[in-house]
Coordinates of C-alpha atoms in Angstrom, one line a residue:
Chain A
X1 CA 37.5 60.1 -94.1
X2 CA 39.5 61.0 -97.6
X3 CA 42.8 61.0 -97.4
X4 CA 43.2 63.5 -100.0
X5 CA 40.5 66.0 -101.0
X6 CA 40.9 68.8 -103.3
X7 CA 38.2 70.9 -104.7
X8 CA 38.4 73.6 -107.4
X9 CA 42.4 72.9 -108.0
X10 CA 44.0 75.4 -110.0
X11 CA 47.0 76.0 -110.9
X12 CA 48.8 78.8 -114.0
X13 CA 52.4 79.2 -114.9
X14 CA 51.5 82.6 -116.0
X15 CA 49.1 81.9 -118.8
X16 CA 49.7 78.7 -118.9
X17 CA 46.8 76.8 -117.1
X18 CA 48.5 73.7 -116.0
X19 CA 45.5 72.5 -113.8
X20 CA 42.1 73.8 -114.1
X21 CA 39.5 73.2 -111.3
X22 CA 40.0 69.5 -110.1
X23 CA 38.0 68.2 -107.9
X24 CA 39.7 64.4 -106.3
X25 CA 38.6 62.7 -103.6
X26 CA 40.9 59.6 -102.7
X27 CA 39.2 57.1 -100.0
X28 CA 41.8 55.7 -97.4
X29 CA 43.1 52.0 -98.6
X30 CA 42.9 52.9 -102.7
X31 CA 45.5 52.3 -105.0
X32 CA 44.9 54.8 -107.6
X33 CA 46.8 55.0 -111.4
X34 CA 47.1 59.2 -112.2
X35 CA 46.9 58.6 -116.2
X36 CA 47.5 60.9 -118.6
X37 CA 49.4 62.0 -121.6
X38 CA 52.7 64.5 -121.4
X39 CA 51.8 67.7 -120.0
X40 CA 47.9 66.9 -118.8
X41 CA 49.2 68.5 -114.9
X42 CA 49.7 64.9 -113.5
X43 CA 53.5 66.1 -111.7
X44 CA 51.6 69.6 -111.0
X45 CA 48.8 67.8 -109.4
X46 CA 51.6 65.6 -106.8
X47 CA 54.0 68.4 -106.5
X48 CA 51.0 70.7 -105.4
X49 CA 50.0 67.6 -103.0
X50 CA 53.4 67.8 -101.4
X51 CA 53.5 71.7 -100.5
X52 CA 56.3 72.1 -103.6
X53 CA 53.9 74.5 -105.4
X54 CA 50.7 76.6 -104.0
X55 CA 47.6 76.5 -106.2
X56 CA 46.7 80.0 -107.9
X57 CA 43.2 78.8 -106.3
X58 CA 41.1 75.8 -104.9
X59 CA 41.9 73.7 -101.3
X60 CA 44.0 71.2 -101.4
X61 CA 43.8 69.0 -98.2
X62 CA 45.4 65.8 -96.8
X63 CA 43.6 63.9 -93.9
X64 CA 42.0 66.9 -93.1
X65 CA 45.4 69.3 -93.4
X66 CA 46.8 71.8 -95.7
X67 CA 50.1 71.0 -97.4
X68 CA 52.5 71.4 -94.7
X69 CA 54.9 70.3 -92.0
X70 CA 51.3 68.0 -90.8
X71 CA 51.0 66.7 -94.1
X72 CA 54.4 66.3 -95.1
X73 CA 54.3 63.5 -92.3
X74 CA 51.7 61.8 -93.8
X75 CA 53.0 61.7 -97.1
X76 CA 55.7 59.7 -98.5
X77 CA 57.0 61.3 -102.1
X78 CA 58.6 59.6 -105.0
X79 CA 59.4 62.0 -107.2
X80 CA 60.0 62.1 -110.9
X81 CA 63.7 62.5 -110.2
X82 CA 67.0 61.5 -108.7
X83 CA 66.9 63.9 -105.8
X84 CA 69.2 62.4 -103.6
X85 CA 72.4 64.1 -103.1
X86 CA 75.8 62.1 -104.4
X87 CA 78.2 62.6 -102.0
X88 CA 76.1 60.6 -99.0
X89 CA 76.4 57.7 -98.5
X90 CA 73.3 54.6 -98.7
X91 CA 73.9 54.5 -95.1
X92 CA 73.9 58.2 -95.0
X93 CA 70.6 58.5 -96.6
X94 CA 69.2 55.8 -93.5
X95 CA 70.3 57.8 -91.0
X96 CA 68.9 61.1 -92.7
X97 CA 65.3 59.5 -93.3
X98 CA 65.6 57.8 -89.5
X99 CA 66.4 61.3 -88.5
X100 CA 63.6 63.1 -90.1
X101 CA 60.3 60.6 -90.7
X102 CA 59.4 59.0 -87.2
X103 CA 57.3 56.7 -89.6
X104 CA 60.9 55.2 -91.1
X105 CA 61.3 51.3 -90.6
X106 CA 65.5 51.3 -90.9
X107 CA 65.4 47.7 -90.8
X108 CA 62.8 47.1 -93.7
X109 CA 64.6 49.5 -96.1
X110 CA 68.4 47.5 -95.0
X111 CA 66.1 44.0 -95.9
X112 CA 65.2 45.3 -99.2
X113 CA 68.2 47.0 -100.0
X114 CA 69.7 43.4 -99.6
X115 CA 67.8 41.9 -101.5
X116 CA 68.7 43.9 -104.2
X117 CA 72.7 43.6 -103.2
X118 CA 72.9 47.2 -102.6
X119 CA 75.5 47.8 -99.6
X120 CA 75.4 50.2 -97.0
X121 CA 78.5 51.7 -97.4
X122 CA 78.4 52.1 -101.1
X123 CA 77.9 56.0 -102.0
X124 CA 75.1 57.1 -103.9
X125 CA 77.3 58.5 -106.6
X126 CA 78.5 54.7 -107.3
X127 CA 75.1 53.4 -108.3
X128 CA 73.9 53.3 -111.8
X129 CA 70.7 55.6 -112.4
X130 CA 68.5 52.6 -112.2
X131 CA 70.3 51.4 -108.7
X132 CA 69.7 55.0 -107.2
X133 CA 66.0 55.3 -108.4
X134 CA 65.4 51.8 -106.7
X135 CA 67.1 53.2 -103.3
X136 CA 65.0 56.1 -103.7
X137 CA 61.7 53.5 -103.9
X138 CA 63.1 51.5 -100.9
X139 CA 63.5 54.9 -99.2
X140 CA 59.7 55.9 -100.2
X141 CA 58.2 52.5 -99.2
X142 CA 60.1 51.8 -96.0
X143 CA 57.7 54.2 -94.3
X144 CA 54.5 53.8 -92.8
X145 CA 52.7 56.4 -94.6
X146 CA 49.3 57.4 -94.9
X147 CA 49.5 58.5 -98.3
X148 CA 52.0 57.6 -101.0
X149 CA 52.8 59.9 -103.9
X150 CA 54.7 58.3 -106.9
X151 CA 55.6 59.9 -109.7
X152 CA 56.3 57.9 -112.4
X153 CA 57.9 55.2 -110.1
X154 CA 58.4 53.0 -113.1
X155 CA 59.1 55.1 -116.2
X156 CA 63.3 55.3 -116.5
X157 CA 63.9 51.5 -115.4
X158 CA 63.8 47.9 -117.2
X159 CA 60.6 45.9 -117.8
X160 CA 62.2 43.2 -115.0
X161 CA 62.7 46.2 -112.5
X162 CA 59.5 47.4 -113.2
X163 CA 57.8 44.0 -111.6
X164 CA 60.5 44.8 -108.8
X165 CA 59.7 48.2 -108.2
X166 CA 55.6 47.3 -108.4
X167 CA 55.8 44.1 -106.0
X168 CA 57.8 46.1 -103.5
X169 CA 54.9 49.2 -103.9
X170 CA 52.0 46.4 -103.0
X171 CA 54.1 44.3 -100.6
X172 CA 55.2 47.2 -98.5
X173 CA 52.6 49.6 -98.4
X174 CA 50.8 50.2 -95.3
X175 CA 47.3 48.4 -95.8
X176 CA 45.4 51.8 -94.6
X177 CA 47.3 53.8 -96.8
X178 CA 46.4 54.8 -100.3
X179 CA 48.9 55.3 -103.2
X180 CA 48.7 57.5 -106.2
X181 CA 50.7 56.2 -108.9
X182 CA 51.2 58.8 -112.1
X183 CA 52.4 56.8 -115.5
X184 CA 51.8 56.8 -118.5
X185 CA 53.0 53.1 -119.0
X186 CA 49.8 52.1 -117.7
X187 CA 49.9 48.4 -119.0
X188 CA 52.5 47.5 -116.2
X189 CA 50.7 48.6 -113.3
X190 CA 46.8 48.2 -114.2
X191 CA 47.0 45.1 -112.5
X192 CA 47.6 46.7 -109.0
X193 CA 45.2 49.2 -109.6
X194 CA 41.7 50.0 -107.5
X195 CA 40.7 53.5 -109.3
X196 CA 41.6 55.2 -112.2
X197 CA 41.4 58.9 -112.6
X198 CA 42.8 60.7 -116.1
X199 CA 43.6 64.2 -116.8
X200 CA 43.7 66.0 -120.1
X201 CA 44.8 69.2 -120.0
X202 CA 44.8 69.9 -116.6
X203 CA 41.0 68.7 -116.1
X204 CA 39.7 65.3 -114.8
X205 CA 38.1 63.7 -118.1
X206 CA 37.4 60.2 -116.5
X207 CA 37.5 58.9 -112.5
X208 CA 36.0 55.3 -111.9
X209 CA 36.9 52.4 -110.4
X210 CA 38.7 50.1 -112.6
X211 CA 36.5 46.7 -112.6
X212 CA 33.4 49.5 -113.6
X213 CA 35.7 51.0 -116.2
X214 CA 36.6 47.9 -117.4
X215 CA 33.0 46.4 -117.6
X216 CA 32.3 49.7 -119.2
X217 CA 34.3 49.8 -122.4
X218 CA 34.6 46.1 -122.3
X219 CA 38.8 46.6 -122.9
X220 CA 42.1 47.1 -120.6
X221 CA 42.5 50.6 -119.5
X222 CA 45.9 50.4 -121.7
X223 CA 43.7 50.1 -124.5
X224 CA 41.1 52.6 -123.8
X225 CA 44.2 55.0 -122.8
X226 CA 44.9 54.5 -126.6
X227 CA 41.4 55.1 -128.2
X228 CA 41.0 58.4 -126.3
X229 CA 44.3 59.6 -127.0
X230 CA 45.1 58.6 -130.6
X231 CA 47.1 60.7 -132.0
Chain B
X1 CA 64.6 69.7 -86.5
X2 CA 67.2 72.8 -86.7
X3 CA 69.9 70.6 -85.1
X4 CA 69.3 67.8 -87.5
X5 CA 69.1 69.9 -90.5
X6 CA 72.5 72.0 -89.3
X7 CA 74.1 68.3 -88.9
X8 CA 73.4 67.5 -91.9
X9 CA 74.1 70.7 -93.6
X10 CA 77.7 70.6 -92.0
X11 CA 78.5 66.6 -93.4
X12 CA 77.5 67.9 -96.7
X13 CA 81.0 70.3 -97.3
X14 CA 82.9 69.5 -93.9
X15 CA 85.5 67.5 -96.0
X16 CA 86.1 69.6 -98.4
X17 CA 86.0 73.2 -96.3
X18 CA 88.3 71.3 -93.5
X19 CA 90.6 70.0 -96.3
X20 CA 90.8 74.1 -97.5
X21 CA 91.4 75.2 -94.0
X22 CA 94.4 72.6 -93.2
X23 CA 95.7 73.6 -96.7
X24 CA 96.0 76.9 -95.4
X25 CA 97.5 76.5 -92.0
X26 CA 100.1 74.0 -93.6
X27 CA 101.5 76.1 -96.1
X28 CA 101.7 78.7 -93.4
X29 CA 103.7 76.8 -91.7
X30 CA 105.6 75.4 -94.7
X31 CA 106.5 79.1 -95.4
X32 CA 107.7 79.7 -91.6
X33 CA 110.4 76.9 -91.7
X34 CA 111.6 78.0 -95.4
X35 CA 111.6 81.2 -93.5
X36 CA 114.1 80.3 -90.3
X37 CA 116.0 78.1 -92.8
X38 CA 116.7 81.2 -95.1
X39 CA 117.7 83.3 -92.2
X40 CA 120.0 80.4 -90.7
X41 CA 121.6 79.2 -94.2
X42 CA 121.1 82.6 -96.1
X43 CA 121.0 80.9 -99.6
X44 CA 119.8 82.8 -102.4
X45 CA 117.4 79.7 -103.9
X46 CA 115.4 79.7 -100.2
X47 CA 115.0 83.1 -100.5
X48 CA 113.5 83.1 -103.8
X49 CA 111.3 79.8 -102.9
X50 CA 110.4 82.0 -99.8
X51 CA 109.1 84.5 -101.7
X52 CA 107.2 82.2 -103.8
X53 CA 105.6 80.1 -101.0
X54 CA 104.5 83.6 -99.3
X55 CA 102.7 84.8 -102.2
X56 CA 101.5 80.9 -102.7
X57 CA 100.0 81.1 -99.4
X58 CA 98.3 84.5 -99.7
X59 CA 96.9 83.4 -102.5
X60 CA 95.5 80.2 -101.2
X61 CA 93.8 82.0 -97.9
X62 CA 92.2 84.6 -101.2
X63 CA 91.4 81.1 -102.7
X64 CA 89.3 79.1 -100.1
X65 CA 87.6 82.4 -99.4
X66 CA 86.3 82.6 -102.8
X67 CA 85.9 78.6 -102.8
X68 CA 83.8 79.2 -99.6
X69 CA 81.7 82.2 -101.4
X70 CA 81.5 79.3 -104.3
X71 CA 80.1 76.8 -101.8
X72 CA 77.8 78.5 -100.2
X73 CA 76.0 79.7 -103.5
X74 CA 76.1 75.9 -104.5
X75 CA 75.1 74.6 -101.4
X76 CA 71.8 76.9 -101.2
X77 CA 71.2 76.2 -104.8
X78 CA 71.8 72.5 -104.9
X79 CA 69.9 71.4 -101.9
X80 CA 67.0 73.7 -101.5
X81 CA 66.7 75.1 -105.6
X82 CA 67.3 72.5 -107.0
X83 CA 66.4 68.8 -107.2
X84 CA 67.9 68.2 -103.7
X85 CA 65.2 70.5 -103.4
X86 CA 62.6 67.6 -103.9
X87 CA 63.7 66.1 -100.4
X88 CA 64.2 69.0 -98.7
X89 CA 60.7 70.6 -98.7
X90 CA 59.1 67.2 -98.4
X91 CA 61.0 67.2 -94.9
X92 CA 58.3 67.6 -91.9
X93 CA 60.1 71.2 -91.2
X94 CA 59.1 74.7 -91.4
X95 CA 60.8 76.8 -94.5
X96 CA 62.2 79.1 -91.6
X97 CA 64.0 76.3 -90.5
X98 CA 65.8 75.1 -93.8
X99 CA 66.5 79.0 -94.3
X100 CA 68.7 79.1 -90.9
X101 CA 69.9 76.1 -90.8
X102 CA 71.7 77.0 -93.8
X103 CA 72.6 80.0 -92.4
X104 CA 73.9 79.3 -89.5
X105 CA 76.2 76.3 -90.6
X106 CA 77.8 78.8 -93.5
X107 CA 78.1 81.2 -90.8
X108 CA 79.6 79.3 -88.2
X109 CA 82.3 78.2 -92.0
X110 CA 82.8 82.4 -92.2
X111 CA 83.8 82.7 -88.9
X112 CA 86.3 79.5 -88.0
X113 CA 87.6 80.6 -91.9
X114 CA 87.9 83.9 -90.6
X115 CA 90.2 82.8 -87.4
X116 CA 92.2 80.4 -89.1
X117 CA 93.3 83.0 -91.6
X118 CA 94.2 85.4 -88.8
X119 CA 96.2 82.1 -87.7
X120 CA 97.5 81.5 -91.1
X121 CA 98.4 85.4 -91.6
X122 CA 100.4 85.3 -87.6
X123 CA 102.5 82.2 -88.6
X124 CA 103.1 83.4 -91.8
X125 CA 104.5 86.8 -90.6
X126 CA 105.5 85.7 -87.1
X127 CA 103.9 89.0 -85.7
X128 CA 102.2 87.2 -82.7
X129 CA 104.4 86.9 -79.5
X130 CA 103.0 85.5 -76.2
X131 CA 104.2 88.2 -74.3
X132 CA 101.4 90.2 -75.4
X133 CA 98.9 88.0 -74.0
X134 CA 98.4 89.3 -70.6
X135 CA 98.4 93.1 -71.2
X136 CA 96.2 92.7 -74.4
X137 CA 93.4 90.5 -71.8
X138 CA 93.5 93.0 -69.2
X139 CA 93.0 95.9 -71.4
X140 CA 90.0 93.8 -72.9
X141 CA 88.4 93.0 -70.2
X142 CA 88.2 96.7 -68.7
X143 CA 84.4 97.1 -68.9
X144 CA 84.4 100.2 -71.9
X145 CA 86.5 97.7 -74.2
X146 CA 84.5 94.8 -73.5
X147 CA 81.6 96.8 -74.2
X148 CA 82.6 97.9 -77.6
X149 CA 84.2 94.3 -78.4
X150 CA 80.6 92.7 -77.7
X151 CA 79.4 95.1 -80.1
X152 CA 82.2 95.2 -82.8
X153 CA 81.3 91.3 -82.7
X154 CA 77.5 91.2 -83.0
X155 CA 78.1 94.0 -86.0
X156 CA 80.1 91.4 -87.8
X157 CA 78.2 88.8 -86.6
X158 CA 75.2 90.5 -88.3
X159 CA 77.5 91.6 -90.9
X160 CA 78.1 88.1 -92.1
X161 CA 74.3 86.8 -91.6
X162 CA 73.4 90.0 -94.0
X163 CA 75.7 88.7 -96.8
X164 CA 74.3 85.2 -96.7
X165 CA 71.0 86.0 -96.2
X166 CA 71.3 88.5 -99.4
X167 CA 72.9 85.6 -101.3
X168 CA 70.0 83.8 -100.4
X169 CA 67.8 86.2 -101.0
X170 CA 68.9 86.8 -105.0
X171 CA 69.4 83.3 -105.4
X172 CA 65.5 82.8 -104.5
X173 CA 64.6 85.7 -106.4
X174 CA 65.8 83.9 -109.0
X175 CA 63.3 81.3 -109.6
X176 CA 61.1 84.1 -111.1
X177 CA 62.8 83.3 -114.1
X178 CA 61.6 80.5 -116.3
X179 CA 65.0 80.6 -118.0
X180 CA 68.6 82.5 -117.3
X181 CA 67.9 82.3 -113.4
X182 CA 71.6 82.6 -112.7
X183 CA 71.0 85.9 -114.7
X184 CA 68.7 87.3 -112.3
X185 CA 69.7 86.1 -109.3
X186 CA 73.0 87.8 -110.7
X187 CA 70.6 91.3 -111.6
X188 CA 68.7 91.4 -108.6
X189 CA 71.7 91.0 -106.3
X190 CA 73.3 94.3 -108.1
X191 CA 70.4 95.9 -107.9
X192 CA 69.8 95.4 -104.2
X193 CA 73.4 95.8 -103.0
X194 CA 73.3 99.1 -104.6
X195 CA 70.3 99.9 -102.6
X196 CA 71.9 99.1 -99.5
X197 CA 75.1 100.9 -100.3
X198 CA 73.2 104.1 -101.3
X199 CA 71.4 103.8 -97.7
X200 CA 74.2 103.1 -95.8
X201 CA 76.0 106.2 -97.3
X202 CA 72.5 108.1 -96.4
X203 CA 72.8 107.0 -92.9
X204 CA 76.2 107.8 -92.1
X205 CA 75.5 111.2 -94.0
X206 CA 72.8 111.5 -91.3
X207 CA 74.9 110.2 -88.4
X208 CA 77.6 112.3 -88.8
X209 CA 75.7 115.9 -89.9
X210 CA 73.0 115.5 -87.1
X211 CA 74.9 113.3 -84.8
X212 CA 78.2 114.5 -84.3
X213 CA 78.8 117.6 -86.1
X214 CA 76.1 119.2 -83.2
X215 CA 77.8 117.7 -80.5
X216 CA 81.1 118.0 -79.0
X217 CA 83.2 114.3 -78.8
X218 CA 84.2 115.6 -75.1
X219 CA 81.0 115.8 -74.5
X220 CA 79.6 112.7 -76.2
X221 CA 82.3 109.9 -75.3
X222 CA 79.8 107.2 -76.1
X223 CA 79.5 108.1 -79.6
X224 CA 81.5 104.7 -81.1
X225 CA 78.7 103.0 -79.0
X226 CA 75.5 105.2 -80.7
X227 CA 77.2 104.3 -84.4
X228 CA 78.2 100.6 -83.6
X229 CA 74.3 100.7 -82.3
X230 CA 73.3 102.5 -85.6
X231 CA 75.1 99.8 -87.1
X232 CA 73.6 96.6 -85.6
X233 CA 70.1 98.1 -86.0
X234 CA 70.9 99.3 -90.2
X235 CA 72.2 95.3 -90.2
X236 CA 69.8 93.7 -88.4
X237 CA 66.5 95.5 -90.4
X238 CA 68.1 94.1 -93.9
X239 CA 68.5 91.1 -92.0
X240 CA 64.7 90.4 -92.1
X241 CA 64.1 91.9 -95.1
X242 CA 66.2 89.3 -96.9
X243 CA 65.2 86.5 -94.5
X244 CA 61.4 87.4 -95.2
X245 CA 62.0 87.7 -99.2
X246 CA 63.9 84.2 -99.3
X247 CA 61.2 82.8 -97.2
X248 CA 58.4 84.0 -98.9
X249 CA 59.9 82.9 -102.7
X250 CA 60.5 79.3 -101.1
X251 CA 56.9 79.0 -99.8
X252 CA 55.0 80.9 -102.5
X253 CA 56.9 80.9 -105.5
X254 CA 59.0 77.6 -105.4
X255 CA 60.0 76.9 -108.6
X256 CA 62.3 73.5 -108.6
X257 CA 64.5 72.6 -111.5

């Protein structure tokens, strides 16, 4: 069965088209890289996963159910920004994501948050940006999800937080889950990659799997990333 | 999930709306002891601090209600319009429930605000004597009093669930706007206040031409009843209206900055 299946996807900003007709099917276990320059609908594409926007037409479903309260506990969300709110505490946050996702392993996210010297009692406000968007990852990955959705997981943090952030992506995720993983840095993360699918424009231009892709073009997907969208 | 949300929602501002309300009680009673000291010394400096710390305190009981007002618009923003926002309605809950759980907790902030000022106000003026108690219980509880009490409370009850859900309702509307949201929100919460004002005035025109102008008060005593129950149902229609609009723009037209 696909995890995620959405056929016909559309979505305008008024007369902006910002997708336009997508059709993605993402088999369970997949780790798949969202490519795509700024603006090509990659953030409309998860936010329209999660239930945060509704298409202007197309279905949109996730193991079989429309964005909503059945989906949202399948999903696990990274989003493109720091969403948590400052005044709470990291403890705080535990408790909240205990509370809400019966999928939540409390102990995993306290093992990686040591590992990363990141105390409990520490507020969120006291982090430094990088800190709080690696909480946020802990938060993401220390549930047993069916689908993860991570938006740009990598893009505002160092090149040695980056192989962080990634090894704690493959190490944690749940083995029958699949993960979407939009960047545009797509050098750092080919390597964990299964599929590739790029959007231009708001329209799927190439979905493959990356050892065809690769055998293809004969280059990286970095590289062919480059040739189709040289300035 | 309502109960988790609504514990939540009350850590978020507790400190700070707790902090406002013991502000307020303590300078009440900072203002009562200037107040027995002046009458006990008679010196002309108390007297002038008195006067001071009394407007002081009025002034601070205005203050957290505006600072409440404040809250509540930031808190609605913050965590379901913003990128709080992102979390929120990637929770496993129904938008009905974020709505009310919101709701309920700024409610529940209205009306313990709205007791400790009466507190503030008594200790301030000393106007409350214990004496009063027991006549003032047994004339409530004679059934007609009790009856209109239940119903002056549910009106204000609604009363204050109306406000919110209209601030709710023009903050949502506001996401419309690409840009100058504040703007809107601002517009459409004129705009729709003036509506309600306009019907209110057509409905108490109504009341009191067909109502009680045709009929004798001897011979209607229940009258205060009918326009309390006039009242509730006026309250409770813009109720849903607002609750619908605010749910509708959060699942339709969400629009997170």
């Amino acid at each position: 069965m696909a995890v995620l299946e959405c056929k016909g996807l559309t979505k305008n900003y008024g007369r902006t088209c910002a997708l336009n007709g997508l059709d993605i099917t993402i088999e369970q276990g997949r780790i798949v890289g969202l490519l795509g320059p700024n603006g090509s609908g990659k953030s409309t594409f998860i936010k329209l996963c999660n239930g945060l926007l509704t298409p202007t037409l197309g279905t949109i479903t996730i193991n079989g159910f429309k964005p909503g309260i059945e989906s949202k506990k399948l999903v696990s969300y990274l989003p493109d920004v720091t969403y948590l709110a400052d005044w709470m505490r990291v403890s705080d946050i535990l408790d909240f994501f205990t509370d809400f996702y019966v999928d939540f392993d409390c102990k995993k996210a306290l093992e990686m948050l040591a590992s990363l010297r990141i105390e409990k009692h520490q507020t969120l406000r006291s982090l430094s940006k990088g800190n709080k968007e690696k909480v946020q990852l802990i938060l993401v990955m220390a549930r047993s999800a069916l689908l993860y959705l991570l938006d740009e997981p990598i893009g505002g943090v160092d090149p040695a937080a980056r192989d962080y952030i990634l090894s704690t992506i493959i190490k944690n995720r749940n083995h029958n889950a699949s993960i979407i993983i939009s960047t545009h840095l797509i050098s750092d993360i080919e390597q964990v990659l299964d599929d590739v699918i790029i959007l231009k424009e708001g329209k799927v231009i190439l979905s493959e799997d990356i050892n065809v892709l690769r055998e293809k073009t004969g280059t990286s997907v970095d590289a062919y990333f480059r040739e189709v969208f040289r300035c | 999930m309502l109960i988790k949300l609504m514990k939540y929602e009350f850590k978020a501002n507790s400190r700070l709306i707790i902090s406002l309300f013991g502000a307020m009680i303590a300078m009440s009673i900072v203002n009562r002891l200037l107040d027995l000291l002046n009458r006990a010394a008679d010196i002309e400096f108390l007297f002038i601090t008195n006067n001071f710390s009394h407007s002081l305190s009025l002034m601070l009981i205005i203050a957290t209600w505006v600072t409440l007002l404040f809250i509540t618009i930031q808190r609605f923003n913050k965590s379901v319009l913003q990128k709080e926002g992102y979390l929120t309605h990637t929770l496993p809950v129904s938008t009905e429930k974020i709505i009310l759980s919101r709701l309920f907790v700024a409610s529940i902030w209205y009306i313990i605000g709205g007791i400790v000022a009466i507190l503030s106000v008594v200790i301030l003026t000393n106007s409350f004597n214990f004496s009063d108690i027991k006549p003032f219980l047994n004339g409530l509880f004679v059934f007609e009093n009790l009856r209109t009490l239940i119903e002056l409370i549910v009106c204000f009850v609604l009363a204050v669930f109306c406000a919110l859900l209209l601030l709710y309702a023009c903050l949502s509307l506001g996401m419309l706007a690409n840009s100058h949201r504040a703007l809107l929100s601002f517009g459409a919460f004129w705009a729709i206040s003036t509506m309600m004002q306009l019907l209110f005035s057509i409905t108490l025109a109504l009341m009191s031409t067909v109502l009680f102008r045709a009929t004798n008060w001897a011979l209607f005593p229940d009258g205060i009843h009918v326009a309390l129950l006039i009242m509730i149902c006026f309250l409770s229609i813009f109720c849903v209206i607002f609750f619908l609009i605010t749910r509708n723009m959060l699942r339709y037209k969400l629009n997170l900055r």
